Amino acid sequence: MQKKQTATIYDVASRVGVSLATVSRVVNGNSNVRESTKRKVLDAIEELGYHPNAVARGLASKKTTTIGVVMPDVTDMYYSELARGIDDVANMYHYDVLLTNTDEDPVRETMAINNLASKQVDGIIFMGNELDREVLKTISSVDAPVVLAGSIDAEKVLPSVNIDYIAATKEAVEMVVKNGHERVALVTGPMEYAINKQHRLVGYQAGLEAAGQEFDEDLLFASHQDYSAGYQIADKIFATNATAAIVHDDEVALGIMNFMRDQGKSVPEDFEIITSNDTKFAIVTRPALTSIGQPKYDIGAVAMRMLTKLMNNEVVDNMQVTLPHTFEKRGTTIN
Amino acid sequence: MQKKQTATIYDVASRVGVSLATVSRVVNGNSNVRESTKRKVLDAIEELGYHPNAVARGLASKKTTTIGVVMPDVTDMYYSELARGIDDVANMYHYDVLLTNTDEDPVRETMAINNLASKQVDGIIFMGNELDREVLKTISSVDAPVVLAGSIDAEKVLPSVNIDYIAATKEAVEMVVKNGHERVALVTGPMEYAINKQHRLVGYQAGLEAAGQEFDEDLLFASHQDYSAGYQIADKIFATNATAAIVHDDEVALGIMNFMRDQGKSVPEDFEIITSNDTKFAIVTRPALTSIGQPKYDIGAVAMRMLTKLMNNEVVDNMQVTLPHTFEKRGTTIN
DNA sequence: TTGAAAGCGCTAACAT
DNA sequence: ATGTTAGCGCTTTCAA
């Protein structure tokens, strides 16, 4: 029914009376074509409504101009803002993006990577809080370059783009400590994850130490990355007599804040909160969330730019890029 | 350097001593293979680490098991939740998703569709507030099936999945009118868009009429779809002496709400708001936003399911699916 | 500047 | 149950 019987390069060639090669050359902007024939070919392409078949091209050239993006969840603001940066730069370099949601399940992450490889993507950008051993193995088995965006591998061997989580967390701690808090909670994801154990926790402890405060393990909380998880964990936090919290995720921070307020506490007077992702969520609420400022769009964009270089076998001087973070003082902290 | 020299189907065949066809059969689960040879082939595949090349397969079979998704912006909660529904169902049916952001620019939408076509996608899901004539033409020129998700074409000719925007808007109006409001604003996007002119506005007027209220054009507002646009338009709304607003987008609604509160008005006492998308934004703020409840995930999921049928040339009884909406009474309305 | 020809890795009749 | 043989639509040497 819908057989549009698309014209092939062969149709164009025979119509003009040249060879496939010539048509291919003009389509691909090769300079070695006489201007007059080029015109004729272009006309024929126009008349026939010829559109190159990217699949055939991909098979012949072994380049698909497609990259894969593996991410936890498109509906997670943090990651979707990274994805936007990736996508914009990808388009700029004429790559298409094959998107996969994994919900941070290592099994699905592995499958996604393998699947992308079989689709012959030219490169992959991986996002996720933790790099499972199996996933790491899969990544190294793939022959397309892989760049991590907003994600860390414990061994720091993969190309990646991040902020300095240690410094950022330390500063956050110092800020609330300066406001007089002596019991500051740290809310992150699972402590087995490198980003939590080797970065956020380290920064947290460094901040405490700089302030001369003792580290208390009871003030460590692991939470899922959504609003209700934050809401649910909030009473446990309050039960420790903590009066401030550094939180890894904006939705979690909002859950905590709303629980506190539903309990009649006020934020920031009774409880200060600093969140870490600075998504739209942090701006839209009242009080707005004080947050570590992450250049999310740029993290994605820089990661993608780096991937283009890797795909072209260009030299990349710095494989582990650290982008500057900021501090967005808003309503959930005093001063 | 990274030449993993991937094994081809030919390598597998010669290793086992069978033909390409046989290997192809076991890879594709064709039953016409003796169990013993099947085993041998599987072993060889394992040993050689053979992974089928999806590009070659796509060229030969004329199916890429890839669909295209054209959407305004991944960082827009409304669309990203639709996208999640699409992606989950796509994976269920073993399709991969090629994602493109268009920012609702018809030029980019057209380019995206053409590009997806050249990548030989098996189908496309399109999302956007308005279907430009040019885009519509492009869609019909593509020989892959296209389904609209959460999007309406004025002529109602394309397959689509939506809620009943007229009824939903009417109900929203009736609700605030019942609360005693006599000046209810309608905040949507551009009035030239079919979804606004033929649906939301019609529902709004119907609600007014049912309540015996006059329609006042001054109460119509067109806004961009983001928080600051809402914040900026809010004073104009208040200047009309409106005491309630039906808003098309949660971020816009939040902008309006925060402006009102920053001006010392309280919501909902001084001003009631009903939003339309029921995203996470509506739940996370205080007060939480009363909203028309849209089955966003399902809209995406059903659209994708429909697309699978279309791609298989199955009969689809209902090409314009209307999913039921609900009403989520929260904190920005009284009663 | 242009053409000829050999694939790219796989599927899909058609035979056997 | 298995093999043979054409392609799929394009790129890419290598010649001319």
PDB file of C-alpha atoms in Angstrom, chain A residues 160 269 312:
ATOM      1  CA  SER A 160      34.210  10.900  31.735  1.00  0.00           C
ATOM      2  CA  GLU A 269      14.579  27.886  60.443  1.00  0.00           C
ATOM      3  CA  ASN A 312      37.385  10.429  14.960  1.00  0.00           C
TER       4      ASN A 312
END
